[in-house]
Short mmCIF file of C-alpha atoms and ligand atoms in Angstrom, two decimals:
data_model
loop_
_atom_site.label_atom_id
_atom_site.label_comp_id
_atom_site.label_asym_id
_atom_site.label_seq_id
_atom_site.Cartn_x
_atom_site.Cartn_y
_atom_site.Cartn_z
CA UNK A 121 -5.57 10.92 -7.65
CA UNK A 122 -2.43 12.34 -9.26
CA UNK A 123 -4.09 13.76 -12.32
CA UNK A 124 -6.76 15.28 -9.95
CA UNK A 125 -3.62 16.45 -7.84
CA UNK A 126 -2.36 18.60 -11.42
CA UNK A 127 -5.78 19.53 -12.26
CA UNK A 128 -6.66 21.45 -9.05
CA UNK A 129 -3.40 22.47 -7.82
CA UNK A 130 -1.70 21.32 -4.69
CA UNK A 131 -3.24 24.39 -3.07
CA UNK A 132 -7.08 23.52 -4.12
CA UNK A 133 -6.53 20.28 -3.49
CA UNK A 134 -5.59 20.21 0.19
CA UNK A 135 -8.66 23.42 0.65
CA UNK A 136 -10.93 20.81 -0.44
CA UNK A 137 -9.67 18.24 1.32
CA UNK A 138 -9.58 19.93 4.57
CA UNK A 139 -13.47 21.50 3.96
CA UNK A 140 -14.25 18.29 3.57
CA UNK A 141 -12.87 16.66 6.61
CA UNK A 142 -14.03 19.30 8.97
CA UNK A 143 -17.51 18.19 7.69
CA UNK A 144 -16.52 15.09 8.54
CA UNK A 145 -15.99 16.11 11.94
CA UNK A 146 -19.40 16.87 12.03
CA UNK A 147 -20.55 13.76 11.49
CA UNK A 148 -19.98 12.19 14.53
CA UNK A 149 -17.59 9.00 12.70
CA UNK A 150 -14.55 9.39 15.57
CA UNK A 151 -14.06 6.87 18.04
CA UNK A 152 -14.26 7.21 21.44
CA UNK A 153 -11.06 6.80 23.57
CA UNK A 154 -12.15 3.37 25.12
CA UNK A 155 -12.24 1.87 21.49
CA UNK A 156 -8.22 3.50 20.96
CA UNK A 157 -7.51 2.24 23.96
CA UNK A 158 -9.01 -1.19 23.62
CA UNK A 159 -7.08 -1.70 20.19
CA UNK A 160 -3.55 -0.21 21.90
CA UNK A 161 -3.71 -2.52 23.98
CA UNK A 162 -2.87 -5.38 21.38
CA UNK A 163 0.07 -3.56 20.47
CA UNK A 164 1.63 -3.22 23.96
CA UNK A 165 5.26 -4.23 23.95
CA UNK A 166 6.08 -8.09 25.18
CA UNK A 167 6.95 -8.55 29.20
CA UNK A 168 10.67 -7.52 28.58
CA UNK A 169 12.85 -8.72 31.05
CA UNK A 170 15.16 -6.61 33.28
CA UNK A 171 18.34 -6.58 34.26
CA UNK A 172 19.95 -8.60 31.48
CA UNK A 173 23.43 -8.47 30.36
CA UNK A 174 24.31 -6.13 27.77
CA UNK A 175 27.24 -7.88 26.50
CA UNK A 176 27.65 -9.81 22.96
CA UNK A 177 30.10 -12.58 23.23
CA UNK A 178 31.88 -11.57 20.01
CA UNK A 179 34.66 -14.56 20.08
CA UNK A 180 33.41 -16.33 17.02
CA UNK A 181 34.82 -13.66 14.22
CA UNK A 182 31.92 -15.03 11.53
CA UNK A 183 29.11 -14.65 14.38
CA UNK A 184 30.73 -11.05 15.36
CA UNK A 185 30.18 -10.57 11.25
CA UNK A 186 26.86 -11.59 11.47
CA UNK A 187 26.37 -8.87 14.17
CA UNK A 188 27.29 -6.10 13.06
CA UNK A 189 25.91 -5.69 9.28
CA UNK A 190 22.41 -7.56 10.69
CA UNK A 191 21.70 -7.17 14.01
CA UNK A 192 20.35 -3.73 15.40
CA UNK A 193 19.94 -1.83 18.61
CA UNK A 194 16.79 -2.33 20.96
CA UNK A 195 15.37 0.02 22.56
CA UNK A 196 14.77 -2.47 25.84
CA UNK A 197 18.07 -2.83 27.89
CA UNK A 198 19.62 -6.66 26.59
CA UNK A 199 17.70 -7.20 23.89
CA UNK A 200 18.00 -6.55 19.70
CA UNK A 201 16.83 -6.85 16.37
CA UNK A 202 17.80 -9.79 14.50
CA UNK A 203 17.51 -9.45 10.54
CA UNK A 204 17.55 -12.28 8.94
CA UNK A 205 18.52 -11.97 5.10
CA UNK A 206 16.65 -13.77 2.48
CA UNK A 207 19.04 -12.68 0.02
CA UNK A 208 21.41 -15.04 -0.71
CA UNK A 209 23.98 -14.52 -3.84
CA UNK A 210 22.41 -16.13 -6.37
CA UNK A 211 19.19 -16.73 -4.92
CA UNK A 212 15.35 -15.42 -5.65
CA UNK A 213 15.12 -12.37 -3.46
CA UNK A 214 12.71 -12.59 -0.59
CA UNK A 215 12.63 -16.25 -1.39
CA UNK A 216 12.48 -19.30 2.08
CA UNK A 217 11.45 -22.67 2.09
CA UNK A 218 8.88 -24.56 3.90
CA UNK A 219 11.60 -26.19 5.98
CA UNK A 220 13.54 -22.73 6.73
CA UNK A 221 10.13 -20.46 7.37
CA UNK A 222 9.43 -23.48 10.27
CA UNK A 223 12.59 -23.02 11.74
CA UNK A 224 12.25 -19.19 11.32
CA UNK A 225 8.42 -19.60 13.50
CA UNK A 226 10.55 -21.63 15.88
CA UNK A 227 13.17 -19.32 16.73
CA UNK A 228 10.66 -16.50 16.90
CA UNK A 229 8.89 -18.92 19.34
CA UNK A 230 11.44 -19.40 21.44
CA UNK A 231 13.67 -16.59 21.26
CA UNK A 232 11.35 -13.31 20.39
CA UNK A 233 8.14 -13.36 22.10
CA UNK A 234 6.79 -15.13 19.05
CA UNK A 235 7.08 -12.38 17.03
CA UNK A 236 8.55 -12.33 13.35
CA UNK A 237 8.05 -9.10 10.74
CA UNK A 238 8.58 -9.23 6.92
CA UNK A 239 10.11 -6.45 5.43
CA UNK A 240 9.60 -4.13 2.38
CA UNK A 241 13.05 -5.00 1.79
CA UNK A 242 12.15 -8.72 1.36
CA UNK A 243 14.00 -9.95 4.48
CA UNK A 244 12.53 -11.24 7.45
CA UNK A 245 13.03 -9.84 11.36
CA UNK A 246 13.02 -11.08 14.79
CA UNK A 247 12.29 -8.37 16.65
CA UNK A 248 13.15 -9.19 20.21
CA UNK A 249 15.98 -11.14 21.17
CA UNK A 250 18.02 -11.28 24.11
CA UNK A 251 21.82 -10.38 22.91
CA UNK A 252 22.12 -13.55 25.34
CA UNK A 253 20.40 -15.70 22.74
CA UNK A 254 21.98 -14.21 19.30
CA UNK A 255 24.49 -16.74 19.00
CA UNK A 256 22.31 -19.58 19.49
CA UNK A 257 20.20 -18.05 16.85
CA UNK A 258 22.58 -17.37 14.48
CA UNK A 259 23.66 -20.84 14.84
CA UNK A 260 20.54 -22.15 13.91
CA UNK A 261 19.98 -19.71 11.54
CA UNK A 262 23.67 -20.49 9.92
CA UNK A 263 22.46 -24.52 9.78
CA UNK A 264 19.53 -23.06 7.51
CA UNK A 265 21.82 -21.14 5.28
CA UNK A 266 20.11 -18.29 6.16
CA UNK A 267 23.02 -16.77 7.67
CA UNK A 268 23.91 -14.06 4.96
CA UNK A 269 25.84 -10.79 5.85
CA UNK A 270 23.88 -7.97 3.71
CA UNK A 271 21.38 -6.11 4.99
CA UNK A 272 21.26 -2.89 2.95
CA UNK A 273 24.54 -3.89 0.65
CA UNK A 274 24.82 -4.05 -3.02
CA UNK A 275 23.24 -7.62 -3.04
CA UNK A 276 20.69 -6.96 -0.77
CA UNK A 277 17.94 -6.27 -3.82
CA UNK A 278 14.30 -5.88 -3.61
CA UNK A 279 13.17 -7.27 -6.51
CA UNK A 280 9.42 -7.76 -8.08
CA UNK A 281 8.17 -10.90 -9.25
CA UNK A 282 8.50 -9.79 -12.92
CA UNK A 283 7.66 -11.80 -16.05
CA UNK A 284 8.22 -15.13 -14.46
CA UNK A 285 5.02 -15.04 -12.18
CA UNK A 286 3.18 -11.30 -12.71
CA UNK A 287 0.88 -11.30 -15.40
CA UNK A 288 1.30 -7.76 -16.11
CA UNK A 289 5.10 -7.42 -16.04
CA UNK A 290 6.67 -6.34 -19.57
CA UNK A 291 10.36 -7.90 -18.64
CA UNK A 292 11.97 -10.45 -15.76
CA UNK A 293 13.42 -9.07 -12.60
CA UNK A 294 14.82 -11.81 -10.55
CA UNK A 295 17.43 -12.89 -13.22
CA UNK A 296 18.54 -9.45 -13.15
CA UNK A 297 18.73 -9.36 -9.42
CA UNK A 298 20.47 -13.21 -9.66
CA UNK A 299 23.25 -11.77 -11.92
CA UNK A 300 23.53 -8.25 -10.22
CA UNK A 301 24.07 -10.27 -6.83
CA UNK A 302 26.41 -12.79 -8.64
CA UNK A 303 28.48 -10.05 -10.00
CA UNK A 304 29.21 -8.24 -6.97
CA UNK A 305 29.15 -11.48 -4.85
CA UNK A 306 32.07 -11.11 -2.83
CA UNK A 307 31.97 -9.51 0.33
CA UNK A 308 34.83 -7.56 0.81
CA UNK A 309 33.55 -5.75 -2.50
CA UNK A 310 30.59 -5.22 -0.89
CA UNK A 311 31.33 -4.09 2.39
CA UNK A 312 33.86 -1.52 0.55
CA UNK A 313 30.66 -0.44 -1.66
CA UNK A 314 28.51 -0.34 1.33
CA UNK A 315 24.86 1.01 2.21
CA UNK A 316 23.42 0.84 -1.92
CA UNK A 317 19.83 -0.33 -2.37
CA UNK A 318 19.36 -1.53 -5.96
CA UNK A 319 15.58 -2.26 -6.54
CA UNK A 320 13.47 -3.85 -9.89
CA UNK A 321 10.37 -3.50 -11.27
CA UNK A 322 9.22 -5.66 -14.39
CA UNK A 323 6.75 -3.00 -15.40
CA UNK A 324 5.74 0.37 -14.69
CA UNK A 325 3.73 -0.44 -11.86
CA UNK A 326 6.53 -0.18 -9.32
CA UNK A 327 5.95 -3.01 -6.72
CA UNK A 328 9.89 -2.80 -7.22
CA UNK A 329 10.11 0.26 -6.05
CA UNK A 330 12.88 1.03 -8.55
CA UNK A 331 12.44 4.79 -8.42
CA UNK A 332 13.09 4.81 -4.68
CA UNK A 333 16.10 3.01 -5.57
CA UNK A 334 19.76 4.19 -4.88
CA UNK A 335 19.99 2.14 -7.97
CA UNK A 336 16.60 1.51 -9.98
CA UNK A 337 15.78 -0.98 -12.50
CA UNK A 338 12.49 -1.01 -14.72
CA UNK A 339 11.87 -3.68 -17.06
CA UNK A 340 9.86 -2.11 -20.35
CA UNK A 341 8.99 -3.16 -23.51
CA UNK A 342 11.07 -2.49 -26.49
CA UNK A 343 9.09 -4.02 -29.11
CA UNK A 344 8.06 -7.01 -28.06
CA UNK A 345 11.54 -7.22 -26.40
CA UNK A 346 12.89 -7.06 -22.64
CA UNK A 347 14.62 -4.18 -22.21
CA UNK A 348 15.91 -2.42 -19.01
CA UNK A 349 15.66 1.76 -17.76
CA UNK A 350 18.43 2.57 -15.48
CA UNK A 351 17.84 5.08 -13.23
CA UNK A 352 19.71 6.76 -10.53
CA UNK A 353 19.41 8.46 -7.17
CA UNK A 354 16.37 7.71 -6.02
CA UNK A 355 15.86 7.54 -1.93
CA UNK A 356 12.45 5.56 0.33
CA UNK A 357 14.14 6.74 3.48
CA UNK A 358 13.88 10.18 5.26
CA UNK A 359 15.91 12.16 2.74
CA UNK A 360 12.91 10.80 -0.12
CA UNK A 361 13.92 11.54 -3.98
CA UNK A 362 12.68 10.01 -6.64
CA UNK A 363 15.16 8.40 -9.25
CA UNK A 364 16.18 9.95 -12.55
CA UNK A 365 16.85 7.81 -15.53
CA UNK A 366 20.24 7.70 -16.67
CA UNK A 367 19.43 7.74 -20.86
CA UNK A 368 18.58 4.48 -23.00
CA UNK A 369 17.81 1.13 -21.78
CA UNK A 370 19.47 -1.82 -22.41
CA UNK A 371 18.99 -5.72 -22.40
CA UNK A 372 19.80 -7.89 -19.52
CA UNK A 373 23.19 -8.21 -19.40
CA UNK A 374 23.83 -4.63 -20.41
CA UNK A 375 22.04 -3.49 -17.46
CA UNK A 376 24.18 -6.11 -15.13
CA UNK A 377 27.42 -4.47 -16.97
CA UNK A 378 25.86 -0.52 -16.33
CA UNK A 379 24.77 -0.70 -13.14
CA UNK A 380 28.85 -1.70 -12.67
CA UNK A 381 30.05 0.82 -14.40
CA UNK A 382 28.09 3.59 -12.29
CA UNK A 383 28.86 1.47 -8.96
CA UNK A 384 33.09 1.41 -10.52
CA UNK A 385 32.50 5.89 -11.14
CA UNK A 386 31.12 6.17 -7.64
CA UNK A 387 34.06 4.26 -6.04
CA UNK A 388 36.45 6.36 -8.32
CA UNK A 389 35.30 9.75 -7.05
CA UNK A 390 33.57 9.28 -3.95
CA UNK A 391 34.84 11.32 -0.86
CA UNK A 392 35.72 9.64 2.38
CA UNK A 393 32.42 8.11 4.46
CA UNK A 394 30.31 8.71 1.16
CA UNK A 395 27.42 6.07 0.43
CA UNK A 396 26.70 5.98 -3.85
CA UNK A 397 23.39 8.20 -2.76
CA UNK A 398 25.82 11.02 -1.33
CA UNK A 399 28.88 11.39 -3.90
CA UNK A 400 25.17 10.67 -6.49
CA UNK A 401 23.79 13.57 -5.03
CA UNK A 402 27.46 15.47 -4.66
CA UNK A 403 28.27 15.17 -8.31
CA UNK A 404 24.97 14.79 -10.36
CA UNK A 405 24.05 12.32 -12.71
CA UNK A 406 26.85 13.25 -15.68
CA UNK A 407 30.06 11.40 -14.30
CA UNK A 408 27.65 8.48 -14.03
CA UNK A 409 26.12 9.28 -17.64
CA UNK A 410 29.96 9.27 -18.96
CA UNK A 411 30.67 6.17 -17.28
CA UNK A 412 27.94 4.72 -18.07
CA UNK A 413 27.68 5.18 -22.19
CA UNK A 414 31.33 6.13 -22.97
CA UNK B 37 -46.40 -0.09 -11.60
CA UNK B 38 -45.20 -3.08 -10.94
CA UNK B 39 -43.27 -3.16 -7.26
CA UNK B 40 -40.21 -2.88 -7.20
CA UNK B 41 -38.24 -5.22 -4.94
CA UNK B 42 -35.25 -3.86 -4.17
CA UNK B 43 -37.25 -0.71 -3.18
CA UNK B 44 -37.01 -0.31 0.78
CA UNK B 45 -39.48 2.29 1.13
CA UNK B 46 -43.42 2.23 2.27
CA UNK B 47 -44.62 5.39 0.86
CA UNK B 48 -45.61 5.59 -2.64
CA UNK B 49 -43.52 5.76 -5.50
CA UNK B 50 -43.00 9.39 -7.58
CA UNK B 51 -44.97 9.33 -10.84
CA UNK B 52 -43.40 11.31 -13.07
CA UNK B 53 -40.37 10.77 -15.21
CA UNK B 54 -37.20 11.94 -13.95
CA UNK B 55 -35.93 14.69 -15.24
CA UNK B 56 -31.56 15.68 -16.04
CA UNK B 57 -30.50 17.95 -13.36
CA UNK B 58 -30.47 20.69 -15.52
CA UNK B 59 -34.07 20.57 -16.45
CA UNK B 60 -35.18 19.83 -13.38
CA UNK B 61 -33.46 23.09 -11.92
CA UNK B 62 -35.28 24.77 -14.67
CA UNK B 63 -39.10 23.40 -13.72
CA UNK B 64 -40.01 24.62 -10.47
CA UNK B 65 -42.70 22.11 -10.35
CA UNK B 66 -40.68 19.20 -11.15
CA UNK B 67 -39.84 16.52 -8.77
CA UNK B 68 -37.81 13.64 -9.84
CA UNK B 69 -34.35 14.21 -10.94
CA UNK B 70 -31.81 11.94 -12.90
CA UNK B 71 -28.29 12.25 -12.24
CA UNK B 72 -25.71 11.28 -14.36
CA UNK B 73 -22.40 10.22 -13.50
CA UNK B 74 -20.22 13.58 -13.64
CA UNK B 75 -23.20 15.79 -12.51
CA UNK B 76 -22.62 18.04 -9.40
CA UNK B 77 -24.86 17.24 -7.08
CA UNK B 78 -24.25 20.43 -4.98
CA UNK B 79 -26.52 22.58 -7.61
CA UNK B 80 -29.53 20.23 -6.24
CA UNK B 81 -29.23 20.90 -2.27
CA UNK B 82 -31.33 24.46 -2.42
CA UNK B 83 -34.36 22.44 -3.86
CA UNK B 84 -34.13 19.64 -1.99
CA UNK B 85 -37.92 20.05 -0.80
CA UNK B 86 -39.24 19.87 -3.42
CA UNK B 87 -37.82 16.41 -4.62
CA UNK B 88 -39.19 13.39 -4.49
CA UNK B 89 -37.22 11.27 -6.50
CA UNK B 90 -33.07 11.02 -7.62
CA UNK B 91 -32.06 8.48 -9.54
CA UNK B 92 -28.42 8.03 -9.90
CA UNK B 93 -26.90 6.52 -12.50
CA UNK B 94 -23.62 4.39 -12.55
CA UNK B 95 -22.66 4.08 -16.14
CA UNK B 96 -19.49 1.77 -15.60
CA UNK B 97 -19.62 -0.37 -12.08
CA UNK B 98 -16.20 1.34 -11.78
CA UNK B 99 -16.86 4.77 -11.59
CA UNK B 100 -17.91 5.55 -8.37
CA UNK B 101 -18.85 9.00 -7.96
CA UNK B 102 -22.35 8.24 -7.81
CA UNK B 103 -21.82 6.76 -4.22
CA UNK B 104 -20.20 10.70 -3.30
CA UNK B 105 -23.79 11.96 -5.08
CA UNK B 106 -25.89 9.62 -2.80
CA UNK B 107 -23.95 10.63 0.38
CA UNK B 108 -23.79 14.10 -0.59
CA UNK B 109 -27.56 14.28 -0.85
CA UNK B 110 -28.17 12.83 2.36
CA UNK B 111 -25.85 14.66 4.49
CA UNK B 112 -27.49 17.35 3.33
CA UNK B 113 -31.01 16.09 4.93
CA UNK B 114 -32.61 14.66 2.47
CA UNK B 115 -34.84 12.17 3.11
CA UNK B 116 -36.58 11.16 -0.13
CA UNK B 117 -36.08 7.98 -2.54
CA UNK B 118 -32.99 7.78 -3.62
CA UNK B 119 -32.27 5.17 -6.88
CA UNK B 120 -28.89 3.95 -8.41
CA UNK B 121 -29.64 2.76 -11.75
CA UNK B 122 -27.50 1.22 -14.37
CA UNK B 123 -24.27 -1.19 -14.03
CA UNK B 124 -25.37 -1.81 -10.46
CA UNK B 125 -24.04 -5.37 -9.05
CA UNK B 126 -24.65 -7.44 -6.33
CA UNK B 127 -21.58 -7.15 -4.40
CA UNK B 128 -21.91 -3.39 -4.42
CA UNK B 129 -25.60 -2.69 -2.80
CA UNK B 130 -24.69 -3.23 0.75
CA UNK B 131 -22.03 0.04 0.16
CA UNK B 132 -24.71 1.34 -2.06
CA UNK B 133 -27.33 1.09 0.92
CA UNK B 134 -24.80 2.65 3.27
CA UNK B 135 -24.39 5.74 0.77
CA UNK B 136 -28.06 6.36 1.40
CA UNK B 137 -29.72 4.53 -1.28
CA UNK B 138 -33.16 2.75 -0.53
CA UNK B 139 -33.85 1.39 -4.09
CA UNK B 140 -32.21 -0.11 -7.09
CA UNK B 141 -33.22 -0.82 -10.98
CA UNK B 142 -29.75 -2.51 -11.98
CA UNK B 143 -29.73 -2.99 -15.52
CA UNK B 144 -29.19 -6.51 -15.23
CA UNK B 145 -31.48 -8.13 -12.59
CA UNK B 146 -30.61 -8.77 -9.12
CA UNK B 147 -32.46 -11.63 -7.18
CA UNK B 148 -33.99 -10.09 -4.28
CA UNK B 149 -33.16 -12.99 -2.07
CA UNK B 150 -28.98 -13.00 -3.15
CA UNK B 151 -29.77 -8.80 -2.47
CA UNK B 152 -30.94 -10.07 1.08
CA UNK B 153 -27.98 -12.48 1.83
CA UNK B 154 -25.56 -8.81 0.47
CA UNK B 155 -27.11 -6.88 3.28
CA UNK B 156 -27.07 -9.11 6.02
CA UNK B 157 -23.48 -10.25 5.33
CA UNK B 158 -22.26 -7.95 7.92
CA UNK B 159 -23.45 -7.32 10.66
CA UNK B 160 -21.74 -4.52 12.21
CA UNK B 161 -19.58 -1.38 10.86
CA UNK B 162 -16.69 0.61 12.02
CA UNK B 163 -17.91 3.88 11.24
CA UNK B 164 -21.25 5.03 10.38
CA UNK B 165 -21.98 6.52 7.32
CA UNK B 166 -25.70 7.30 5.66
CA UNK B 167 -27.37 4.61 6.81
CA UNK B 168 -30.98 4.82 7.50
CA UNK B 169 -31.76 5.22 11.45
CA UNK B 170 -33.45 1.72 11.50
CA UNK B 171 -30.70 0.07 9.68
CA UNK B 172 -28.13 -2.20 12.13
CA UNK B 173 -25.57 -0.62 10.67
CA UNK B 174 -27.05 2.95 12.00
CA UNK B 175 -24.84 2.24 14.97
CA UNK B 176 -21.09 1.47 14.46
CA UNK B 177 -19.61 -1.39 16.74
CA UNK B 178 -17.26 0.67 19.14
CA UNK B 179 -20.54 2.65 20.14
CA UNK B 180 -22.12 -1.01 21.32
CA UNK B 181 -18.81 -2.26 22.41
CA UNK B 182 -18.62 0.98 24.75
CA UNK B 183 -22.41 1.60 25.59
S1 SF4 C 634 6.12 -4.11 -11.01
FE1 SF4 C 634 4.88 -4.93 -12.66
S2 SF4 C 634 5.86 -6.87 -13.13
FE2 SF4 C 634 6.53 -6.29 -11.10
S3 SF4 C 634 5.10 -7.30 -9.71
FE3 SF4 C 634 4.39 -5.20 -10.08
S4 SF4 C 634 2.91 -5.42 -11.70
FE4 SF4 C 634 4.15 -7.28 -11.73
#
């Protein structure tokens, strides 16, 4: 599709494409509103209830932690969105057990209208629960150890299965992510950091995402070696861009030691209230180059 | 000729060879057609009566622009036997069928009775698409859900 794209030009492209779908039209292939209606109607929003507090009972400080980096606002009156992080330091990203993934089904049971999402970002979300209920689910949540604080921090990475399951992957991911998350592991370094999505791939294929990655990682092959791109401001949210690669790659632990060095430039010259993407995007990619390669 | 039996057609089949699209836009009097893979089928819509015959060939099972050709052709009213010839495989002549082709000469044979059991694996479609006004699939399922 891309090399088609370049071929015809953007222009062509989308004249073609829209000739061709008001033939479509013609055709008779659209729905009637019945059928819209019939399939809406599985996606109408749970029987919220009304009237419910909208207060948090914030008097256990770790719980009131909890809150605010992972749970988000509602749009029904007394209720939120619970995300529950599958990233904890150390861990496989995106990884749960048997035994937590049953509790998980039971709290969405009981406490979100038996509703649970995965996420792109390899976390999990209830998406529905009173405020009423959050502590009891954080406590149950906490007994899992599945309590983590990090929802869009520097060890909340998305990381690809890589060499150790994908057949097609050219390096590892998840022991990067493991010694990325390890390395920046404590909390008040990461709150200080804060919103910075590092994401792998372990081949060119992407399922990483790594060039939508605040921080991006791309496992290639160096001659039969593992060997690591870096790249740099890349964005999946509104404000898309893709990543640029910061110059040569470099073996595991050299990417671990980079990706601090750009994180150490960014705290160094970042202006008040700036995320790494911002003070990225203020001061281009040569501070990071310098601090990067020396 | 021997029948074919993954030809779902009554009338009788064309007897002359096909031809490549460019020949066969050069002999008025021609009326079978073979067309290759990166052919534009377009160039054949103005003679359209006068066919009788288009076989399409798929060279690779993964190139797929003969299913475009086959649609293509149909949309544009035509209503005579339609062939896809070469790396045709089972799992692909229901889609095939719903392109607008009525016959087949894969290149390695297909068992008429596994081709049966590919059709009839579904019985209902979303959308319609070139199927032939008798086939099940002529009708998609919201129109019978909503009748
Ligand atoms: S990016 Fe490559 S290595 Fe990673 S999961 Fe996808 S195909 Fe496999």
């Amino acid at each position: 599709m891309k090399i088609l794209v370049h071929e015809l030009g953007a222009e062509e492209f989308a004249r073609q494409v829209e000739e061709e779908f008001a033939h479509f039209v013609t055709l008779g292939t659209d729905f009637p509103q019945a059928e819209y209606d019939r399939i809406a109607a599985y996606f109408a929003p749970p029987p919220f209830e009304t009237g419910l507090s909208g207060e948090i009972d914030r008097s256990d400080p770790a719980f009131a932690l909890w809150v605010d980096r992972q749970v988000a606002a509602h749009k029904a009156p007394g209720y939120a969105i619970a995300n529950i992080s599958l990233k904890p330091i150390g861990g496989i990203p995106g990884d749960i057990s048997a035994e937590q993934m049953d509790l998980v089904a039971d709290l969405a049971e009981r406490y979100s209208f038996d509703e649970l999402r995965a996420t792109h970002a390899q976390n999990l979300v209830l998406p529905h629960v009173r405020k009423s209920d959050l502590y009891a689910v954080w406590q149950a949540l906490d007994e899992a150890g599945l309590a983590d604080v990090n929802l869009d921090l520097v060890s909340d990475i998305i990381a690809c299965p890589g060499l150790d399951y994908c057949s097609l992957a050219n390096a590892r991911s998840i022991p990067v992510a493991q010694k990325l998350a390890e390395r920046f592991a404590d909390i008040d370094r990461q709150r200080d950091l804060g919103e910075l999505k590092i994401k792998i791939s372990g081949c060119i294929n992407a399922c990483g995402h790594h060039h939508a990655g605040h921080i991006g990682i791309l496992g290639v092959d160096r001659k039969g070696t593992e060997n690591y791109q870096l790249l740099l401001g890349g964005s999946g949210a509104e404000d898309t861009t893709p990543a640029k690669i910061t110059g040569p790659g470099f073996d595991e632990d050299g990417v671990v030691d980079a990706v601090e060095r750009a994180i150490e430039r960014y705290r160094a010259v970042r202006e008040p209230g700036e995320r790494f993407l911002d003070t990225y995007r203020r001061v281009g990619m040569e501070p990071f180059k310098e601090a990067i390669y020396g | 000729m021997a029948e074919n039996p993954l030809r779902f057609r009554d009338d009788q089949q064309a007897d002359e060879p096909a031809v490549s699209l460019g020949a066969f836009l050069e002999q008025a009097n021609a009326n079978s057609v073979r067309i290759e893979a990166g052919d534009d089928v377009r160039l054949l819509i103005p003679a359209l009566d006068r066919v009788r015959l288009v076989e399409i060939d798929f060279p690779r099972f993964r190139d797929g622009r003969g299913f475009s050709s086959a649609r293509i052709l149909r949309e544009a009213g035509y209503t005579g036997e339609l062939k896809a010839t070469g790396d045709v495989l089972l799992d692909l002549l229901a889609f095939m069928r719903r392109c607008g082709f009525d016959s087949f000469a894969p290149d390695s044979p297909i068992d008429p009775a596994e081709a049966e059991l590919a059709f009839n694996r579904y019985p209902h479609v979303y959308q319609h698409a070139a199927d032939p006004p008798d086939s099940p699939w002529a009708v998609p399922i919201w129109k019978l859900r909503h009748a």
